[in-house]
XYZ file of N, CA and C in Angstrom:
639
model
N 8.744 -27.601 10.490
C 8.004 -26.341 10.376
C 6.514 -26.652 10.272
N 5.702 -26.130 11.057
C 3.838 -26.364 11.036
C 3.630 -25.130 10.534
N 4.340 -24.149 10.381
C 2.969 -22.730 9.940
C 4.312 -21.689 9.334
N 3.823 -20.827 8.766
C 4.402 -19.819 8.174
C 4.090 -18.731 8.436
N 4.107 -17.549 9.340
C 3.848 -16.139 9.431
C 4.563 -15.074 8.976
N 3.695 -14.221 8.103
C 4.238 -13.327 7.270
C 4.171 -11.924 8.232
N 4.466 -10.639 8.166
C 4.427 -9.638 8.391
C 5.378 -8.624 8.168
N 4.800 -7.524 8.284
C 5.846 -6.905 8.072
C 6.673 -6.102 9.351
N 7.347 -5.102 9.129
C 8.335 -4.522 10.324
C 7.918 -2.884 10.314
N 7.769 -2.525 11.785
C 7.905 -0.865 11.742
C 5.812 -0.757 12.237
N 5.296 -1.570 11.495
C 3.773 -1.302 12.396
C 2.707 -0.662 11.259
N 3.072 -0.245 10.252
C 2.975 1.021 9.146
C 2.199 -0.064 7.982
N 2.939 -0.436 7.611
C 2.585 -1.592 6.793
C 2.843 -3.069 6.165
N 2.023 -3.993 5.591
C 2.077 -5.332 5.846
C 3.346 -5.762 4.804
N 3.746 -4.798 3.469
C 4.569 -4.917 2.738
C 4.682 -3.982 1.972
N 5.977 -3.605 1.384
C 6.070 -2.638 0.853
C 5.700 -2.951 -0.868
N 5.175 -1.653 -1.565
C 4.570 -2.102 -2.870
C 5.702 -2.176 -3.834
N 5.445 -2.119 -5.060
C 6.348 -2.657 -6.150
C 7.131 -1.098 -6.517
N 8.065 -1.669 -7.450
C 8.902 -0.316 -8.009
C 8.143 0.369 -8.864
N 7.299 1.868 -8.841
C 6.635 2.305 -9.711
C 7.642 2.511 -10.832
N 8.705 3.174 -10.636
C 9.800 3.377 -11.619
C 10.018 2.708 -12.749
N 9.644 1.438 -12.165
C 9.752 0.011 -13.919
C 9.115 0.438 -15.097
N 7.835 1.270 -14.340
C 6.548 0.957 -14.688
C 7.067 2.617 -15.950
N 8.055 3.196 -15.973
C 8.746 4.227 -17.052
C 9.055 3.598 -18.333
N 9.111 2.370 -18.049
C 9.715 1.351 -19.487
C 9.285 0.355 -19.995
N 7.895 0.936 -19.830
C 6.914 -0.468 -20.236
C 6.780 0.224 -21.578
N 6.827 -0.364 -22.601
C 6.534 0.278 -23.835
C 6.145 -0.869 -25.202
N 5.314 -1.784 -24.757
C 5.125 -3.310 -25.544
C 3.958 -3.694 -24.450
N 3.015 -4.437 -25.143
C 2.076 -5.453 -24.502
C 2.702 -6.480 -23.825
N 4.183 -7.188 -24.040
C 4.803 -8.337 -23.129
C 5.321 -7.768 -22.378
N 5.533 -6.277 -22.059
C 5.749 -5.960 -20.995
C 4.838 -6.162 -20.141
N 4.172 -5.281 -20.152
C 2.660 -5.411 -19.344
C 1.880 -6.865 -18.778
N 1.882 -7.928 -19.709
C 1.894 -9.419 -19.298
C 2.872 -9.573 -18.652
N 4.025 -9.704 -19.149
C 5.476 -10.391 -18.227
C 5.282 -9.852 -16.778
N 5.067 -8.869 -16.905
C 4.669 -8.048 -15.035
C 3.625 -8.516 -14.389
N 2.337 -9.065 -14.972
C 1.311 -9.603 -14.316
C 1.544 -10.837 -14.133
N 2.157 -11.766 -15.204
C 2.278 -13.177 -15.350
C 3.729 -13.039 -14.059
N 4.678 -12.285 -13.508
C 5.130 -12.709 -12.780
C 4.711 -12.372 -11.184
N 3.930 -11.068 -11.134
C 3.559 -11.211 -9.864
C 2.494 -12.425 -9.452
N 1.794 -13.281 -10.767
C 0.826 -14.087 -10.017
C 1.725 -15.050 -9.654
N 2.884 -15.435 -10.216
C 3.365 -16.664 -10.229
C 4.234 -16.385 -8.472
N 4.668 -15.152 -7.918
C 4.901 -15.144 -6.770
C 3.957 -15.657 -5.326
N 2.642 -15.006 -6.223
C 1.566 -15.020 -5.269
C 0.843 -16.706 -5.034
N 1.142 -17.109 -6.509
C 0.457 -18.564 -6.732
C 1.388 -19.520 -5.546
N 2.867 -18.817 -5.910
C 3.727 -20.441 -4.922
C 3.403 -19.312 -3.701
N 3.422 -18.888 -3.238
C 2.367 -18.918 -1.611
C 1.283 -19.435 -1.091
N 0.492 -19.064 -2.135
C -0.910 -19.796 -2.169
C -0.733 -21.349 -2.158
N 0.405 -21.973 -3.047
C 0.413 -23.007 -2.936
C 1.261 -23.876 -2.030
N 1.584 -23.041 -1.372
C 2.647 -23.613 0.020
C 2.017 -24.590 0.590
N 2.879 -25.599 0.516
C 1.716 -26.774 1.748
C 1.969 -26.752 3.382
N 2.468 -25.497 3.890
C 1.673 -25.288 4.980
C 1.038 -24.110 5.447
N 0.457 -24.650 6.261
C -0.374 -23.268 6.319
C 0.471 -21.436 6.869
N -0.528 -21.004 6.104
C 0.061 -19.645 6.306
C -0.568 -18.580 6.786
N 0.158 -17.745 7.524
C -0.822 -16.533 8.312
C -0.383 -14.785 7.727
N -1.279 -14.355 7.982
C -0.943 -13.279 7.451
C -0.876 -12.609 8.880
N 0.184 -11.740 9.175
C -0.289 -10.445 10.344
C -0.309 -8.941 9.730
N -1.100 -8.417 10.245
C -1.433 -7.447 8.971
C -1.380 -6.137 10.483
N -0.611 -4.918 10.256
C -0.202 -3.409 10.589
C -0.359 -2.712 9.911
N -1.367 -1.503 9.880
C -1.284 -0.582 8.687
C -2.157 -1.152 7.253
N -0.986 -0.598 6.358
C -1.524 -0.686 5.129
C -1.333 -1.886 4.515
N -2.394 -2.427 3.936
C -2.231 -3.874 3.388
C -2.684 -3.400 1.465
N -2.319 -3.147 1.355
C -2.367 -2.458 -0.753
C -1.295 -3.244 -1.826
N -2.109 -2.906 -3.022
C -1.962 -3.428 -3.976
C -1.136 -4.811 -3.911
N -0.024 -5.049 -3.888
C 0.656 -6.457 -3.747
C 0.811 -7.131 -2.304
N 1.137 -6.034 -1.529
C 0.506 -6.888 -0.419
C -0.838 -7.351 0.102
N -1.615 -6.406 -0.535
C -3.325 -7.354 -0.467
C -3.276 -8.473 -1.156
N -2.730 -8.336 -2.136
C -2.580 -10.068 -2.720
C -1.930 -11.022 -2.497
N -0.838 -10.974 -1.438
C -0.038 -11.886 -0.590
C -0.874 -11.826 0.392
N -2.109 -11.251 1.177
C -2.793 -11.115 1.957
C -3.267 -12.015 1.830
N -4.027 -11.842 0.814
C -5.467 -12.762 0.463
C -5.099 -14.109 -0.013
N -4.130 -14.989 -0.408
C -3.771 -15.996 -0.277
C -3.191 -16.569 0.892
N -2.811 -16.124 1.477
C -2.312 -16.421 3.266
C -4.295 -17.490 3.766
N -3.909 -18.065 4.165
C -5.097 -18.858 4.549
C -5.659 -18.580 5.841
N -4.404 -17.356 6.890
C -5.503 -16.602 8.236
C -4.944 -15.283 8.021
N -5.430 -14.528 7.974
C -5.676 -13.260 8.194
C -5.822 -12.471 9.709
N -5.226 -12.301 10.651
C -4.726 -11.137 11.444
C -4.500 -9.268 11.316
N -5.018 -8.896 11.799
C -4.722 -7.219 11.390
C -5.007 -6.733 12.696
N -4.660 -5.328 12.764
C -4.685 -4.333 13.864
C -5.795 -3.287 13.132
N -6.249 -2.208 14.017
C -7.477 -1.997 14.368
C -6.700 -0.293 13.279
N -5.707 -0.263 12.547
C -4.795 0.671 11.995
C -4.963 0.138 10.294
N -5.789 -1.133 10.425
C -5.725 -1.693 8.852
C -6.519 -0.838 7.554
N -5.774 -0.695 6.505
C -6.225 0.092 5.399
C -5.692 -0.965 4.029
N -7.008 -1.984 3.823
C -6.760 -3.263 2.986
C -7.928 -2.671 1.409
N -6.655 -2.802 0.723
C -7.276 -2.255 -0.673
C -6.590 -2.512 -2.165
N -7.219 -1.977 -3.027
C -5.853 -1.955 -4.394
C -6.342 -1.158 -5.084
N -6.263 0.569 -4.565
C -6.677 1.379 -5.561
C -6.536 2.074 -6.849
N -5.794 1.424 -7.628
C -5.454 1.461 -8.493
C -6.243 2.847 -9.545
N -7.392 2.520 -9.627
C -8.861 3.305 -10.272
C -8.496 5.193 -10.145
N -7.319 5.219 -8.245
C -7.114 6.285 -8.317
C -5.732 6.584 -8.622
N -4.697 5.472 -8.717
C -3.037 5.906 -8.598
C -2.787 5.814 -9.712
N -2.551 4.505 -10.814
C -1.658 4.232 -11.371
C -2.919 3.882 -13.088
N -4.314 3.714 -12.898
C -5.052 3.567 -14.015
C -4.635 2.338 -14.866
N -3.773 1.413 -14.132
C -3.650 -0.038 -14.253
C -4.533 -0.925 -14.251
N -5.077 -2.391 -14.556
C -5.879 -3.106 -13.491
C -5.066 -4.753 -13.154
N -5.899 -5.334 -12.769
C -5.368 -6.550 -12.444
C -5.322 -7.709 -12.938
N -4.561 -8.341 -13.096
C -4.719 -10.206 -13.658
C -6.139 -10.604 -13.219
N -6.371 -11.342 -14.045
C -7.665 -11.920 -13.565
C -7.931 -12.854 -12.708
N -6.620 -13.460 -12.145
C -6.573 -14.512 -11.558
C -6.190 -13.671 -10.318
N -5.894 -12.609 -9.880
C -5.926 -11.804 -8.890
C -7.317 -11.265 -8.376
N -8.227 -10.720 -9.588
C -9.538 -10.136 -9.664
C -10.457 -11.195 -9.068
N -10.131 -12.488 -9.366
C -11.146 -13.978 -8.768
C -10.584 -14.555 -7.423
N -9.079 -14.043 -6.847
C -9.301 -14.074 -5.714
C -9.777 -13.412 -4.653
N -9.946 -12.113 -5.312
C -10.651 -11.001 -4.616
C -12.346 -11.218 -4.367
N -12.446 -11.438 -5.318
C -14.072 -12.477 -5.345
C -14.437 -12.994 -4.824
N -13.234 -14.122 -4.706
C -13.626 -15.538 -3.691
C -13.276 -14.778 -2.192
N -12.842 -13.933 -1.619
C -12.724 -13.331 -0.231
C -13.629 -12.988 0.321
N -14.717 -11.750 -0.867
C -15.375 -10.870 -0.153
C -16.639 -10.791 -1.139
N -16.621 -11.457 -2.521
C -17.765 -10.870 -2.743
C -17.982 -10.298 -4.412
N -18.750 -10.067 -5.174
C -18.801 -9.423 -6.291
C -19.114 -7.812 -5.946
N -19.486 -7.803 -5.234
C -20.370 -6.065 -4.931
C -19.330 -5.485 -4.541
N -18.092 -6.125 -3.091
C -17.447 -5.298 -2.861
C -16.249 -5.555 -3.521
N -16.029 -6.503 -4.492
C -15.160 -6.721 -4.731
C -14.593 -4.825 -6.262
N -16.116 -4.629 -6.630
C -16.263 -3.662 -7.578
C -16.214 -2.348 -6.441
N -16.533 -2.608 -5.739
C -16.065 -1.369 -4.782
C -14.769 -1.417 -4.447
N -13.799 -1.976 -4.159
C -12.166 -2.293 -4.016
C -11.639 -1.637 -5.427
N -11.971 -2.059 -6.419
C -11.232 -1.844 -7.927
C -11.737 -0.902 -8.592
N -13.177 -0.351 -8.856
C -14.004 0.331 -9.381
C -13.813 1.915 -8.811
N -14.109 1.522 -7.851
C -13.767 2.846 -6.771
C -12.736 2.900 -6.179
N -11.670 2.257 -5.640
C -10.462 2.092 -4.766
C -10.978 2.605 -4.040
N -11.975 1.644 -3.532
C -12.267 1.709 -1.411
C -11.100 1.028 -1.151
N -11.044 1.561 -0.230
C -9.986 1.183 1.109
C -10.968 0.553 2.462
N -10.584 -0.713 2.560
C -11.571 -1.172 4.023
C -10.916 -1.022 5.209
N -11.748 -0.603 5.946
C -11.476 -0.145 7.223
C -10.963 -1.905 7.958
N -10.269 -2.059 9.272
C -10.324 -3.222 9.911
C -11.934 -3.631 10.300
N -12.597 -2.944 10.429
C -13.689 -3.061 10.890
C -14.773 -3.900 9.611
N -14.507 -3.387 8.752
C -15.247 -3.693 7.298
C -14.310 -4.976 6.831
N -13.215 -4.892 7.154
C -12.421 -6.446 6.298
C -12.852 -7.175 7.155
N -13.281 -7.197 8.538
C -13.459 -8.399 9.674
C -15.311 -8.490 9.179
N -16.139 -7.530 8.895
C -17.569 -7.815 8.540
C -17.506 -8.631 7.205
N -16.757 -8.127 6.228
C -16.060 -8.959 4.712
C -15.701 -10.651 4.726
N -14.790 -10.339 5.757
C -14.502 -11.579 5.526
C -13.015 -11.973 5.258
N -12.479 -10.795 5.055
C -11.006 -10.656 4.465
C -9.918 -10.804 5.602
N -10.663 -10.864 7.177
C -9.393 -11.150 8.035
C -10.412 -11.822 9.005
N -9.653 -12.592 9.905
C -10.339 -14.063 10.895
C -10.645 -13.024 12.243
N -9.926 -11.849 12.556
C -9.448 -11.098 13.764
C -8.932 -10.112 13.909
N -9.686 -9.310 14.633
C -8.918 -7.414 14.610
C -8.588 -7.760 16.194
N -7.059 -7.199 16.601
C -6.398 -7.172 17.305
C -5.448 -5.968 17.713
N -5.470 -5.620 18.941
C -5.006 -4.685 19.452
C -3.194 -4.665 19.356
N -2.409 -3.843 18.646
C -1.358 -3.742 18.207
C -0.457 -4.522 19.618
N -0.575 -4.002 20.547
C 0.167 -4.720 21.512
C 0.124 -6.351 21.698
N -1.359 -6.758 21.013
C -1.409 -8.235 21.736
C -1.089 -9.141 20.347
N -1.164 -8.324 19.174
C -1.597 -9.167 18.194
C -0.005 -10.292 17.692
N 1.610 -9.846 18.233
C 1.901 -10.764 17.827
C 2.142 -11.924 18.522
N 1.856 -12.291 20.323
C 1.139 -13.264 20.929
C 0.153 -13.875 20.806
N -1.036 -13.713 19.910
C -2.116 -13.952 19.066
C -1.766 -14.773 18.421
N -1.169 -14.380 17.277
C -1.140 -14.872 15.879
C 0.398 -16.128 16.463
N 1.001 -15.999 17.113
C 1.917 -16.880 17.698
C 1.437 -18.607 18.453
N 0.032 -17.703 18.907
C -0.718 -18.882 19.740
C -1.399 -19.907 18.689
N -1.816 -19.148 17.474
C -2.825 -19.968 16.551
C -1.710 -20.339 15.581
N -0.722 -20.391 15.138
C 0.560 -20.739 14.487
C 0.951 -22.104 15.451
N 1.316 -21.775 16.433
C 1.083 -22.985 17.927
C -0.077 -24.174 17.519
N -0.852 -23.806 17.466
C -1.728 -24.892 17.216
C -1.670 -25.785 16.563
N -1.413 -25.658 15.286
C -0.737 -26.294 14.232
C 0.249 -27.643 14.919
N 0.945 -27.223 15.903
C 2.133 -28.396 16.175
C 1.189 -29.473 17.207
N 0.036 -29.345 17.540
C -0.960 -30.147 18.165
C -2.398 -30.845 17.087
N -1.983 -30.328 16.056
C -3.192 -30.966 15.018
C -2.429 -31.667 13.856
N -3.463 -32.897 13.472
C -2.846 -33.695 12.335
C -2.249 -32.965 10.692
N -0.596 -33.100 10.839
C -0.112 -32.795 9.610
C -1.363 -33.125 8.670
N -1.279 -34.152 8.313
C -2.117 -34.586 7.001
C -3.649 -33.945 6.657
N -4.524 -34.070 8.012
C -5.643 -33.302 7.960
C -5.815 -31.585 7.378
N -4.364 -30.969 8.106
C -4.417 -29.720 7.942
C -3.717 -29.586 6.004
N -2.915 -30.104 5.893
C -2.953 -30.141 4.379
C -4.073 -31.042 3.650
N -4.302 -31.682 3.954
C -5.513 -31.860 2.750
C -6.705 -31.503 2.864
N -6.724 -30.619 4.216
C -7.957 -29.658 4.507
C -7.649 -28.523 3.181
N -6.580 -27.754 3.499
C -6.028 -26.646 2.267
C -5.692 -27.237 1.256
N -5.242 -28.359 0.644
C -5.135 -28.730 -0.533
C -6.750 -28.902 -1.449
N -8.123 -29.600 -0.776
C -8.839 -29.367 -1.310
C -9.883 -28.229 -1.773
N -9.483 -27.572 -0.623
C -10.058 -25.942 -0.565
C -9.742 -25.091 -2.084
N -7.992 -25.855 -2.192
C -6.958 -24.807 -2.786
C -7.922 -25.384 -4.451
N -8.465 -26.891 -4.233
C -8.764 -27.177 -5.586
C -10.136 -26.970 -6.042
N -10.779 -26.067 -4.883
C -12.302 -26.058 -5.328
C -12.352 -24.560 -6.027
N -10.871 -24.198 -5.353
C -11.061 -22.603 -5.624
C -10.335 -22.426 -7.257
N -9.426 -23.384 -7.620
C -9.005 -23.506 -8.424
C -10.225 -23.971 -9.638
N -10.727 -24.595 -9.213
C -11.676 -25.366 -10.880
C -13.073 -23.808 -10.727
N -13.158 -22.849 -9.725
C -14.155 -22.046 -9.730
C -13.605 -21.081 -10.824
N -11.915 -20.896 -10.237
C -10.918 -19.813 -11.454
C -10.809 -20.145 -12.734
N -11.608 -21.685 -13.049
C -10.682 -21.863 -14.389
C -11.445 -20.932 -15.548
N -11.016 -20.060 -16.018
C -11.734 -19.281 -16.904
C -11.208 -19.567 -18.402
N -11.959 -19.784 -19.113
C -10.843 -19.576 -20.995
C -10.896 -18.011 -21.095
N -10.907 -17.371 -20.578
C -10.889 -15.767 -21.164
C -9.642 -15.163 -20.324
N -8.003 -15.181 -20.402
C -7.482 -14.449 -19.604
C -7.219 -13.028 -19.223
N -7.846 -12.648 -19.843
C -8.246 -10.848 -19.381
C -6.957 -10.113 -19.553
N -6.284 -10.539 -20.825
C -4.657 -10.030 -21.353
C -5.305 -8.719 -22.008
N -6.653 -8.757 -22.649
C -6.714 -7.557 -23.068
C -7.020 -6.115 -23.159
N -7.334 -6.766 -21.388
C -7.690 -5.329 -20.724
C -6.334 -5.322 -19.754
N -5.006 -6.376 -19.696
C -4.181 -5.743 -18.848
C -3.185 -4.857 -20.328
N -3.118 -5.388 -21.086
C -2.759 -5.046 -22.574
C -3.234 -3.189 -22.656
N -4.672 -2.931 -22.711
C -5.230 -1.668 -22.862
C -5.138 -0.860 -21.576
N -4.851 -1.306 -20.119
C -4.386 -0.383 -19.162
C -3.128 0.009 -19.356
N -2.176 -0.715 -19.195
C -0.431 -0.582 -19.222
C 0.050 -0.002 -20.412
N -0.715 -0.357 -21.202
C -0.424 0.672 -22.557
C -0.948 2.336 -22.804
N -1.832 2.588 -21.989
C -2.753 3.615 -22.524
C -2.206 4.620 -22.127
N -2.443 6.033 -22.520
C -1.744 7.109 -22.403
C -2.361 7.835 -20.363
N -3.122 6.737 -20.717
C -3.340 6.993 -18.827
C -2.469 6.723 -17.579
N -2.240 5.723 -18.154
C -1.305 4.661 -17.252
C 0.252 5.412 -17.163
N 0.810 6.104 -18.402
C 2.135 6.827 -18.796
C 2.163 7.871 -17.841
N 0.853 8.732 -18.205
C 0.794 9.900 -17.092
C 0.486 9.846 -15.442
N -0.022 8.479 -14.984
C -0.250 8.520 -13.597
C 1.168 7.837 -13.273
N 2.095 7.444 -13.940
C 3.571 7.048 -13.433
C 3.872 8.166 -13.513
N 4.282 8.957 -14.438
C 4.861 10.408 -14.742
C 4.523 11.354 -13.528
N 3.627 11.174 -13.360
C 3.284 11.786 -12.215
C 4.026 11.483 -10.535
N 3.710 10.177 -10.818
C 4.303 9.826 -9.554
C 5.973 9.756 -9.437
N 6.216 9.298 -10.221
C 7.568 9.730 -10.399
C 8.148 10.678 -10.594
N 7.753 11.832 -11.445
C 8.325 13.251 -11.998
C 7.518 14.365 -11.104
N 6.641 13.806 -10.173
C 5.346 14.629 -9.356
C 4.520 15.902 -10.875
N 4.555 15.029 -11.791
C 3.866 16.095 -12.944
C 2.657 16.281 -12.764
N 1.469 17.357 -12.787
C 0.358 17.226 -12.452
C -0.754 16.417 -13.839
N -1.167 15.639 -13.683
C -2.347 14.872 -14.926
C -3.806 14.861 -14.812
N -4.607 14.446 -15.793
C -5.922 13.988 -15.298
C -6.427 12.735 -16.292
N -6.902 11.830 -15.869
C -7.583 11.203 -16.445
C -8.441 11.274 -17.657
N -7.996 10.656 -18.965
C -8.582 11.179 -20.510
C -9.343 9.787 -20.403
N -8.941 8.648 -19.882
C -9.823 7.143 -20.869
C -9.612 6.998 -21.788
N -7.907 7.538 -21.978
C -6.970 7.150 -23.121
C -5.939 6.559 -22.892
């Protein structure tokens, strides 16, 4: 095996998001960790796959699939892409921090507060000016594309191409190492009477508004 390509099926979107429903029985701070501490640990053994990996991106690329996105080491999308994690407007959650610093390392501090702060949604046009995808591609051509540069791989040196991404993986790693793990703002989202009512909502369709409680 030289390469790994991810995508999803149907054209719509790159993956489907998590069970909001869980999110009814969070009622403890180790809830709220145990849920962050396991989606990074999904996202981390991708990231840490030793070969390389592509993303093909249709549609909507959000919340967990932007973060299987953004560890994929090429990025592919169609000209239909809506790459974001708006959280700020759905669910009044936020993110691991070790999610928040890969978002960083993609695109940026400015837009990275525009993604989370605001839940922008980037256009294909804006993730290819960003930085967040290698190539906007026309839905018909893009999975002969991403097939050809997956191809490549079986003509370039194994070893080069991993310890090209292995040192990358470690510069990006000693930039993440933070002592502050930001448990206590995933602690004060998942707990707060905000977070209860934008599930309630989505689940029970109850109407809410935002207190900053």
């Amino acid at each position: 095996m030289h390469a790994v390509v991810l995508y999803g099926v149907g054209g719509e979107a790159f993956v489907a998001g998590t069970d909001i429903t869980q999110f009814s029985h969070f009622s403890k701070p180790e809830d709220a960790i145990g849920y962050e501490q396991r989606i990074d640990r999904v996202v981390g053994k991708l990231e840490a796959l030793n070969k390389p990996t592509i993303a093909l991106i249709e549609g909507a690329c959000v919340g967990g699939g932007a973060a299987l996105a953004m560890v994929c080491d090429f990025r592919y999308c169609t000209p239909s892409l809506k790459f974001g994690v708006p959280i700020a407007k759905t669910l009044g959650n936020c993110l691991a921090i070790t999610n928040v610093s890969r978002l960083i390392d993609m695109v940026g501090i400015a837009r990275t507060k525009e993604a989370l702060m605001l839940g922008k949604l980037f256009s294909a046009d804006e993730a290819s000016q960003a930085g967040l995808v290698n190539a906007v591609i026309e839905p018909g051509e893009i999975h002969d594309r991403v097939a050809e540069v997956a191809m490549q791989f079986t003509r370039l040196a194994p070893l080069t191409v991993q310890a090209s991404k292995a040192l990358v993986g470690r510069v990006q790693a000693q930039r993440r190492a933070a002592r502050d793990t930001g448990d206590d703002w995933v602690i004060a989202c998942y707990m707060s009477d905000d977070f209860k009512a934008a599930v309630s909502k989505f689940v029970n369709k109850t109407p809410f508004e935002w207190t900053g409680h």
